[in-house]
Amino acid sequence: MQHQSGCRGIWLLPLSLFLSSLGVARTGRSLLSCPAACLCASNILSCTKRGLVNVPQSLPHYTAQLDLSYNNLTHLRAQWTSVRLTHLHYLFLSHNYLYFISTEAFSPVPKLRYLDLSSNHLRTLDEFLFSELRELEVLLLYNNRIMEVDRSAFDDMVHLQKLYLSQNQIARFPVELVKDRSKLPQLTLLDLSSNKLKLLPTSDLQDLPAWMKNGLYLHNNSLTCDCEIYKLFTHWQYRQLSSVMDFQEDLYCVHSKKTLSVFNMSSTLNCSEFKECAFEAHLDETLTISCDTRQQGMTKEWVTPNNERVPSEVGNGSVVMLGDGSLQLKRIRVEDQGLYTCYAVGEVFNETLSVEVKVHNFTQHGPHDTLNTAYTTLVGCILSVVLVLIYLYLTPCRCWCRAGERPASHQGDSLSSSMLSTTPNHDPVAGGGGKDSGFDRRVAFLEPTGPGQGQNGKLKPGNTLPVPEGAKGQRKMSDPESVSSVFSDTPIVV
């Protein structure tokens, strides 16, 4: 009996080992696969607060969530895990001492969707650091020591939706993250609060869609006060954007070493009040207006100034709604101006937007018309200059400038001329002899000696000038009206 029982025990031991191995093969898991420093619950591994200086090795390949926060990790090298974790979606590395991350550190986790690197000692984000994480949706980098962000650090992250960079030392606004919409096409939240930003690309930020400005947080930065900053945040306040409405008291700027609220600096800098601008167009133009809502994916509907519903783009009318919810006015007319209203319905809230359209009652000149106008003006100027030169230099010569000719007689010349001239103005004395008989010059000064003269030597109407004795019968007296313009001390050739 004892021999039989001993044989039975020998056979039961390998049988139990075979069954246990069979169970591991069926389930694909084993109690021994969980690292000693971690707590495992199904595909979740919690290795937090263990004082780890290295990542535990031989992590289960089926791990979907790995928590390594509150440890003493300083490096994250390319070989931080010996197996490729293709099922890992959540990785927590916060509250460590990480200051170095290899550009190949995320190659073993290509399916990662959530990465927490907050509260570490990172100083720079190198080029292509996160490019392997093409399916990442949320990236937390707040409360580090980041001073420099490479322009290509977030390349190829086409699914990134939320990026937290607050509580760092960033002094340059990473405009490439928002200006190029193809870089991060799904980014809806960018937190740059509590950094060292002083200047903002206001024109680029103003051009962003409302749903992106709604998640752009810039509070607790010592911005430099100017009117562009005032207009930017006043507009966001007018639109009730969450990034401004939730942190109004923490939006400030610095002017002459004084801290001012961005909403109360208009009186200090004499900034003009914000006004919503209307859309302007000319006759026969095509105008497209976006329904700029604070949330993506909203159902939109447009209403005309006449309270008529705008049809979809399948219609043939001049006013249609495009597939993305924008309003399009084709071959615009004066009758199309007015206030258009967009009603948007979303899962979280509804929104109503009003847009004013002004139409100028004329067509705008195209480039060809502008060129024709400039050409015509240039030709006109050239012709004017040519005509002036012809007048100045090609005028026919007077008779007396020709050799051997005498000037023609001028009957009825006036004494009103105040110019001294050697040209004889009167007929020569009939029968006068001598070679100077035709060139008799006399100078007369008019003085108020006679009763017939008025103030400043002017002749009163009806009076005549005294004629020298030798000149009697040699010339005709001028009429009184022409003499009245001659001043007392003006020499007159007679």
mmCIF file of C-alpha atoms in Angstrom, residues 14-320:
data_model
loop_
_atom_site.group_PDB
_atom_site.id
_atom_site.type_symbol
_atom_site.label_atom_id
_atom_site.label_comp_id
_atom_site.label_asym_id
_atom_site.label_seq_id
_atom_site.Cartn_x
_atom_site.Cartn_y
_atom_site.Cartn_z
ATOM 1 C CA PRO A 14 4.425 16.289 -12.906
ATOM 2 C CA LEU A 15 0.730 16.253 -13.645
ATOM 3 C CA SER A 16 0.174 19.364 -11.534
ATOM 4 C CA LEU A 17 3.111 21.118 -13.195
ATOM 5 C CA PHE A 18 1.730 20.233 -16.616
ATOM 6 C CA LEU A 19 -1.715 21.560 -15.760
ATOM 7 C CA SER A 20 -0.300 24.785 -14.368
ATOM 8 C CA SER A 21 1.785 25.329 -17.479
ATOM 9 C CA LEU A 22 -1.255 24.550 -19.586
ATOM 10 C CA GLY A 23 -3.207 27.194 -17.689
ATOM 11 C CA VAL A 24 -0.458 29.766 -18.310
ATOM 12 C CA ALA A 25 -0.478 28.859 -21.982
ATOM 13 C CA ARG A 26 -4.235 29.322 -22.206
ATOM 14 C CA THR A 27 -4.407 32.635 -20.349
ATOM 15 C CA GLY A 28 -1.066 33.966 -21.571
ATOM 16 C CA ARG A 29 -0.310 35.312 -18.057
ATOM 17 C CA SER A 30 1.340 34.161 -14.852
ATOM 18 C CA LEU A 31 1.639 35.455 -11.365
ATOM 19 C CA LEU A 32 5.406 35.434 -11.821
ATOM 20 C CA SER A 33 5.153 37.947 -14.789
ATOM 21 C CA CYS A 34 4.324 40.885 -12.484
ATOM 22 C CA PRO A 35 7.555 42.700 -11.400
ATOM 23 C CA ALA A 36 8.332 42.501 -7.696
ATOM 24 C CA ALA A 37 8.286 46.291 -7.288
ATOM 25 C CA CYS A 38 4.839 46.684 -8.832
ATOM 26 C CA LEU A 39 1.249 45.900 -8.089
ATOM 27 C CA CYS A 40 -0.581 44.262 -10.971
ATOM 28 C CA ALA A 41 -4.280 44.199 -11.673
ATOM 29 C CA SER A 42 -5.025 42.602 -14.985
ATOM 30 C CA ASN A 43 -3.208 44.767 -17.572
ATOM 31 C CA ILE A 44 -2.563 47.668 -15.128
ATOM 32 C CA LEU A 45 0.842 47.949 -13.439
ATOM 33 C CA SER A 46 1.361 50.344 -10.534
ATOM 34 C CA CYS A 47 5.013 50.859 -9.626
ATOM 35 C CA THR A 48 4.600 54.216 -7.872
ATOM 36 C CA LYS A 49 6.460 55.390 -4.746
ATOM 37 C CA ARG A 50 8.980 52.553 -4.799
ATOM 38 C CA GLY A 51 12.165 54.634 -4.898
ATOM 39 C CA LEU A 52 13.074 53.186 -8.279
ATOM 40 C CA VAL A 53 16.146 54.487 -10.086
ATOM 41 C CA ASN A 54 15.526 52.279 -13.124
ATOM 42 C CA VAL A 55 12.426 50.972 -14.834
ATOM 43 C CA PRO A 56 11.674 47.364 -13.813
ATOM 44 C CA GLN A 57 12.715 44.846 -16.432
ATOM 45 C CA SER A 58 10.638 42.049 -17.961
ATOM 46 C CA LEU A 59 7.427 44.062 -18.056
ATOM 47 C CA PRO A 60 4.451 42.039 -19.315
ATOM 48 C CA HIS A 61 3.931 42.607 -23.011
ATOM 49 C CA TYR A 62 0.176 42.969 -22.471
ATOM 50 C CA THR A 63 0.581 46.016 -20.176
ATOM 51 C CA ALA A 64 -1.943 48.718 -21.075
ATOM 52 C CA GLN A 65 -1.287 51.174 -18.205
ATOM 53 C CA LEU A 66 2.037 51.693 -16.446
ATOM 54 C CA ASP A 67 2.461 54.031 -13.469
ATOM 55 C CA LEU A 68 6.074 54.914 -12.573
ATOM 56 C CA SER A 69 5.376 58.223 -10.851
ATOM 57 C CA TYR A 70 6.942 59.381 -7.569
ATOM 58 C CA ASN A 71 10.247 57.563 -8.023
ATOM 59 C CA ASN A 72 13.899 58.554 -8.514
ATOM 60 C CA LEU A 73 14.219 58.107 -12.267
ATOM 61 C CA THR A 74 16.711 60.475 -13.951
ATOM 62 C CA HIS A 75 17.089 59.005 -17.457
ATOM 63 C CA LEU A 76 14.776 57.435 -19.963
ATOM 64 C CA ARG A 77 17.035 55.729 -22.455
ATOM 65 C CA ALA A 78 16.180 53.887 -25.635
ATOM 66 C CA GLN A 79 16.471 50.495 -23.879
ATOM 67 C CA TRP A 80 14.385 51.351 -20.813
ATOM 68 C CA THR A 81 12.207 48.306 -21.553
ATOM 69 C CA SER A 82 13.414 44.979 -22.895
ATOM 70 C CA VAL A 83 10.118 44.149 -24.600
ATOM 71 C CA ARG A 84 8.032 46.078 -27.098
ATOM 72 C CA LEU A 85 4.875 47.268 -25.329
ATOM 73 C CA THR A 86 2.468 47.529 -28.246
ATOM 74 C CA HIS A 87 -0.586 47.484 -25.948
ATOM 75 C CA LEU A 88 0.574 50.299 -23.668
ATOM 76 C CA HIS A 89 -1.813 53.276 -23.856
ATOM 77 C CA TYR A 90 -1.108 55.155 -20.603
ATOM 78 C CA LEU A 91 2.350 55.932 -19.202
ATOM 79 C CA PHE A 92 2.812 57.954 -15.975
ATOM 80 C CA LEU A 93 6.299 59.314 -15.250
ATOM 81 C CA SER A 94 5.456 62.395 -13.167
ATOM 82 C CA HIS A 95 7.250 63.461 -9.985
ATOM 83 C CA ASN A 96 10.610 61.992 -10.865
ATOM 84 C CA TYR A 97 13.974 63.620 -11.561
ATOM 85 C CA LEU A 98 14.072 63.105 -15.307
ATOM 86 C CA TYR A 99 16.385 65.507 -17.099
ATOM 87 C CA PHE A 100 17.293 63.349 -20.120
ATOM 88 C CA ILE A 101 14.978 61.554 -22.557
ATOM 89 C CA SER A 102 16.376 59.806 -25.603
ATOM 90 C CA THR A 103 14.794 60.561 -28.984
ATOM 91 C CA GLU A 104 14.339 56.783 -29.344
ATOM 92 C CA ALA A 105 12.822 56.301 -25.901
ATOM 93 C CA PHE A 106 9.285 56.057 -27.231
ATOM 94 C CA SER A 107 9.959 53.630 -30.063
ATOM 95 C CA PRO A 108 8.855 50.596 -27.947
ATOM 96 C CA VAL A 109 5.471 52.226 -27.163
ATOM 97 C CA PRO A 110 4.035 53.316 -30.548
ATOM 98 C CA LYS A 111 0.395 53.015 -29.417
ATOM 99 C CA LEU A 112 0.717 55.400 -26.488
ATOM 100 C CA ARG A 113 -2.236 57.792 -26.131
ATOM 101 C CA TYR A 114 -1.530 59.449 -22.759
ATOM 102 C CA LEU A 115 1.924 60.493 -21.501
ATOM 103 C CA ASP A 116 2.549 62.286 -18.195
ATOM 104 C CA LEU A 117 6.020 63.816 -17.825
ATOM 105 C CA SER A 118 5.017 66.580 -15.437
ATOM 106 C CA SER A 119 6.994 67.639 -12.360
ATOM 107 C CA ASN A 120 10.424 66.597 -13.582
ATOM 108 C CA HIS A 121 13.699 68.396 -14.353
ATOM 109 C CA LEU A 122 13.489 68.638 -18.153
ATOM 110 C CA ARG A 123 15.204 71.719 -19.574
ATOM 111 C CA THR A 124 14.961 71.315 -23.357
ATOM 112 C CA LEU A 125 12.694 69.500 -25.779
ATOM 113 C CA ASP A 126 14.985 68.287 -28.535
ATOM 114 C CA GLU A 127 14.123 67.859 -32.178
ATOM 115 C CA PHE A 128 11.815 64.973 -33.087
ATOM 116 C CA LEU A 129 11.590 64.022 -29.404
ATOM 117 C CA PHE A 130 7.955 62.919 -29.602
ATOM 118 C CA SER A 131 7.749 62.115 -33.322
ATOM 119 C CA GLU A 132 7.385 58.380 -32.643
ATOM 120 C CA LEU A 133 4.147 59.002 -30.744
ATOM 121 C CA ARG A 134 1.859 59.384 -33.730
ATOM 122 C CA GLU A 135 -1.219 58.246 -31.809
ATOM 123 C CA LEU A 136 -0.627 60.316 -28.661
ATOM 124 C CA GLU A 137 -3.613 62.456 -27.670
ATOM 125 C CA VAL A 138 -2.574 64.040 -24.333
ATOM 126 C CA LEU A 139 0.934 65.183 -23.353
ATOM 127 C CA LEU A 140 1.644 66.675 -19.904
ATOM 128 C CA LEU A 141 4.913 68.622 -19.537
ATOM 129 C CA TYR A 142 3.940 71.184 -16.907
ATOM 130 C CA ASN A 143 6.056 71.996 -13.838
ATOM 131 C CA ASN A 144 9.422 71.284 -15.434
ATOM 132 C CA ARG A 145 12.335 73.605 -16.145
ATOM 133 C CA ILE A 146 11.849 73.822 -19.896
ATOM 134 C CA MET A 147 13.514 76.857 -21.432
ATOM 135 C CA GLU A 148 13.808 75.852 -25.079
ATOM 136 C CA VAL A 149 11.357 74.041 -27.353
ATOM 137 C CA ASP A 150 12.727 72.855 -30.677
ATOM 138 C CA ARG A 151 10.477 73.670 -33.611
ATOM 139 C CA SER A 152 10.386 70.011 -34.657
ATOM 140 C CA ALA A 153 9.893 68.501 -31.196
ATOM 141 C CA PHE A 154 6.211 67.775 -31.885
ATOM 142 C CA ASP A 155 6.411 66.824 -35.548
ATOM 143 C CA ASP A 156 4.165 64.022 -36.855
ATOM 144 C CA MET A 157 1.893 64.128 -33.785
ATOM 145 C CA VAL A 158 -1.224 64.286 -35.907
ATOM 146 C CA HIS A 159 -3.548 63.039 -33.157
ATOM 147 C CA LEU A 160 -2.356 65.281 -30.323
ATOM 148 C CA GLN A 161 -5.308 67.135 -28.783
ATOM 149 C CA LYS A 162 -4.011 68.559 -25.488
ATOM 150 C CA LEU A 163 -0.536 69.892 -24.724
ATOM 151 C CA TYR A 164 0.308 71.215 -21.244
ATOM 152 C CA LEU A 165 3.455 73.371 -21.051
ATOM 153 C CA SER A 166 2.578 75.569 -18.089
ATOM 154 C CA GLN A 167 4.852 76.367 -15.118
ATOM 155 C CA ASN A 168 8.065 76.315 -17.105
ATOM 156 C CA GLN A 169 10.585 78.954 -18.198
ATOM 157 C CA ILE A 170 9.562 79.326 -21.851
ATOM 158 C CA ALA A 171 10.297 82.835 -23.172
ATOM 159 C CA ARG A 172 9.409 82.320 -26.862
ATOM 160 C CA PHE A 173 5.853 81.615 -27.923
ATOM 161 C CA PRO A 174 5.976 78.432 -30.055
ATOM 162 C CA VAL A 175 3.955 79.934 -32.877
ATOM 163 C CA GLU A 176 4.733 76.991 -35.152
ATOM 164 C CA LEU A 177 2.388 74.858 -33.045
ATOM 165 C CA VAL A 178 -0.655 76.939 -33.952
ATOM 166 C CA LYS A 179 0.202 78.793 -37.163
ATOM 167 C CA ASP A 180 0.749 75.711 -39.294
ATOM 168 C CA ARG A 181 -2.536 73.863 -38.933
ATOM 169 C CA SER A 182 -1.134 70.751 -40.625
ATOM 170 C CA LYS A 183 1.460 70.308 -37.867
ATOM 171 C CA LEU A 184 -1.011 69.583 -35.040
ATOM 172 C CA PRO A 185 -4.362 69.456 -36.838
ATOM 173 C CA GLN A 186 -6.379 68.195 -33.850
ATOM 174 C CA LEU A 187 -4.853 70.390 -31.137
ATOM 175 C CA THR A 188 -7.657 71.955 -29.068
ATOM 176 C CA LEU A 189 -5.784 72.872 -25.870
ATOM 177 C CA LEU A 190 -2.386 74.536 -25.479
ATOM 178 C CA ASP A 191 -1.501 75.638 -21.965
ATOM 179 C CA LEU A 192 1.391 78.130 -21.837
ATOM 180 C CA SER A 193 0.415 79.783 -18.579
ATOM 181 C CA SER A 194 2.918 80.654 -15.830
ATOM 182 C CA ASN A 195 5.924 80.985 -18.123
ATOM 183 C CA LYS A 196 8.190 83.899 -19.041
ATOM 184 C CA LEU A 197 6.421 85.098 -22.159
ATOM 185 C CA LYS A 198 6.667 88.834 -22.836
ATOM 186 C CA LEU A 199 5.661 89.156 -26.483
ATOM 187 C CA LEU A 200 2.859 87.429 -28.358
ATOM 188 C CA PRO A 201 2.305 87.045 -32.128
ATOM 189 C CA THR A 202 -1.015 88.876 -31.874
ATOM 190 C CA SER A 203 -1.832 88.822 -35.595
ATOM 191 C CA ASP A 204 -1.294 85.057 -35.823
ATOM 192 C CA LEU A 205 -3.315 84.425 -32.666
ATOM 193 C CA GLN A 206 -6.189 86.572 -33.869
ATOM 194 C CA ASP A 207 -6.430 84.526 -37.064
ATOM 195 C CA LEU A 208 -6.913 81.268 -35.181
ATOM 196 C CA PRO A 209 -10.375 79.677 -35.140
ATOM 197 C CA ALA A 210 -12.420 80.322 -32.008
ATOM 198 C CA TRP A 211 -12.394 76.673 -30.947
ATOM 199 C CA MET A 212 -8.607 76.814 -30.710
ATOM 200 C CA LYS A 213 -8.431 80.226 -29.006
ATOM 201 C CA ASN A 214 -10.926 78.855 -26.514
ATOM 202 C CA GLY A 215 -8.224 76.428 -25.296
ATOM 203 C CA LEU A 216 -5.161 78.705 -25.530
ATOM 204 C CA TYR A 217 -4.190 79.619 -21.961
ATOM 205 C CA LEU A 218 -1.746 82.515 -21.520
ATOM 206 C CA HIS A 219 -2.422 83.779 -18.002
ATOM 207 C CA ASN A 220 0.303 84.434 -15.390
ATOM 208 C CA ASN A 221 2.813 85.712 -17.949
ATOM 209 C CA SER A 222 4.497 89.108 -17.604
ATOM 210 C CA LEU A 223 3.423 90.372 -20.999
ATOM 211 C CA THR A 224 4.524 93.751 -22.323
ATOM 212 C CA CYS A 225 1.571 96.140 -22.401
ATOM 213 C CA ASP A 226 0.517 97.492 -25.797
ATOM 214 C CA CYS A 227 -2.736 98.165 -27.597
ATOM 215 C CA GLU A 228 -2.505 94.989 -29.668
ATOM 216 C CA ILE A 229 -2.501 92.894 -26.492
ATOM 217 C CA TYR A 230 -5.479 94.884 -25.254
ATOM 218 C CA LYS A 231 -7.456 94.334 -28.459
ATOM 219 C CA LEU A 232 -6.588 90.623 -28.510
ATOM 220 C CA PHE A 233 -7.848 89.784 -25.024
ATOM 221 C CA THR A 234 -10.775 92.220 -25.211
ATOM 222 C CA HIS A 235 -11.971 90.395 -28.313
ATOM 223 C CA TRP A 236 -11.600 87.033 -26.564
ATOM 224 C CA GLN A 237 -13.553 88.396 -23.621
ATOM 225 C CA TYR A 238 -16.269 89.602 -25.993
ATOM 226 C CA ARG A 239 -16.472 86.081 -27.451
ATOM 227 C CA GLN A 240 -16.678 84.563 -23.939
ATOM 228 C CA LEU A 241 -13.706 82.263 -24.532
ATOM 229 C CA SER A 242 -12.874 79.967 -21.629
ATOM 230 C CA SER A 243 -9.147 80.752 -21.746
ATOM 231 C CA VAL A 244 -9.986 84.350 -20.773
ATOM 232 C CA MET A 245 -13.200 84.089 -18.789
ATOM 233 C CA ASP A 246 -11.797 81.483 -16.365
ATOM 234 C CA PHE A 247 -8.621 83.457 -15.595
ATOM 235 C CA GLN A 248 -9.475 87.151 -15.987
ATOM 236 C CA GLU A 249 -7.689 88.165 -12.790
ATOM 237 C CA ASP A 250 -4.493 86.366 -13.838
ATOM 238 C CA LEU A 251 -4.173 88.097 -17.221
ATOM 239 C CA TYR A 252 -1.856 91.045 -16.714
ATOM 240 C CA CYS A 253 0.938 92.982 -18.405
ATOM 241 C CA VAL A 254 3.825 95.222 -17.385
ATOM 242 C CA HIS A 255 4.108 98.915 -18.312
ATOM 243 C CA SER A 256 6.810 101.170 -16.835
ATOM 244 C CA LYS A 257 7.479 98.552 -14.150
ATOM 245 C CA LYS A 258 3.827 98.602 -13.163
ATOM 246 C CA THR A 259 1.560 95.584 -13.408
ATOM 247 C CA LEU A 260 -1.753 96.301 -15.139
ATOM 248 C CA SER A 261 -4.734 94.188 -16.022
ATOM 249 C CA VAL A 262 -4.936 93.596 -19.775
ATOM 250 C CA PHE A 263 -8.558 94.761 -19.665
ATOM 251 C CA ASN A 264 -7.862 98.064 -17.841
ATOM 252 C CA MET A 265 -4.830 99.436 -19.657
ATOM 253 C CA SER A 266 -6.698 101.298 -22.405
ATOM 254 C CA SER A 267 -6.742 104.553 -20.427
ATOM 255 C CA THR A 268 -3.018 104.307 -19.658
ATOM 256 C CA LEU A 269 -1.971 103.633 -23.265
ATOM 257 C CA ASN A 270 -4.846 105.514 -24.954
ATOM 258 C CA CYS A 271 -5.996 102.393 -26.777
ATOM 259 C CA SER A 272 -9.179 102.563 -28.824
ATOM 260 C CA GLU A 273 -12.131 100.498 -27.697
ATOM 261 C CA PHE A 274 -12.666 97.161 -29.374
ATOM 262 C CA LYS A 275 -15.372 96.975 -32.039
ATOM 263 C CA GLU A 276 -16.416 93.905 -33.978
ATOM 264 C CA CYS A 277 -15.524 94.570 -37.606
ATOM 265 C CA ALA A 278 -18.005 94.039 -40.401
ATOM 266 C CA PHE A 279 -17.244 92.107 -43.573
ATOM 267 C CA GLU A 280 -16.894 94.426 -46.585
ATOM 268 C CA ALA A 281 -17.320 93.455 -50.221
ATOM 269 C CA HIS A 282 -17.763 95.021 -53.672
ATOM 270 C CA LEU A 283 -20.281 94.296 -56.352
ATOM 271 C CA ASP A 284 -20.055 90.928 -58.140
ATOM 272 C CA GLU A 285 -17.529 89.551 -55.638
ATOM 273 C CA THR A 286 -17.783 86.201 -53.839
ATOM 274 C CA LEU A 287 -17.675 86.419 -50.038
ATOM 275 C CA THR A 288 -17.219 83.445 -47.674
ATOM 276 C CA ILE A 289 -17.920 83.862 -43.945
ATOM 277 C CA SER A 290 -17.074 81.224 -41.338
ATOM 278 C CA CYS A 291 -19.380 80.386 -38.445
ATOM 279 C CA ASP A 292 -16.539 80.689 -35.933
ATOM 280 C CA THR A 293 -17.829 78.650 -32.995
ATOM 281 C CA ARG A 294 -16.040 77.804 -29.744
ATOM 282 C CA GLN A 295 -16.576 74.082 -30.233
ATOM 283 C CA GLN A 296 -15.866 71.763 -33.124
ATOM 284 C CA GLY A 297 -18.411 69.511 -34.752
ATOM 285 C CA MET A 298 -21.440 71.713 -34.108
ATOM 286 C CA THR A 299 -24.545 71.636 -36.323
ATOM 287 C CA LYS A 300 -24.897 75.028 -37.985
ATOM 288 C CA GLU A 301 -27.650 76.973 -39.713
ATOM 289 C CA TRP A 302 -27.616 80.461 -41.262
ATOM 290 C CA VAL A 303 -30.419 83.031 -41.444
ATOM 291 C CA THR A 304 -30.418 86.046 -43.811
ATOM 292 C CA PRO A 305 -31.247 89.652 -42.816
ATOM 293 C CA ASN A 306 -34.768 88.926 -44.116
ATOM 294 C CA ASN A 307 -35.127 86.031 -41.626
ATOM 295 C CA GLU A 308 -34.904 83.473 -44.402
ATOM 296 C CA ARG A 309 -33.088 80.187 -43.868
ATOM 297 C CA VAL A 310 -29.985 79.801 -46.054
ATOM 298 C CA PRO A 311 -30.091 76.574 -48.113
ATOM 299 C CA SER A 312 -27.201 74.145 -48.332
ATOM 300 C CA GLU A 313 -24.643 74.280 -51.139
ATOM 301 C CA VAL A 314 -26.743 71.984 -53.327
ATOM 302 C CA GLY A 315 -28.996 74.949 -54.073
ATOM 303 C CA ASN A 316 -28.539 77.290 -57.017
ATOM 304 C CA GLY A 317 -29.102 80.541 -55.151
ATOM 305 C CA SER A 318 -26.579 83.321 -54.677
ATOM 306 C CA VAL A 319 -26.480 82.727 -50.888
ATOM 307 C CA VAL A 320 -25.650 79.160 -49.810
#
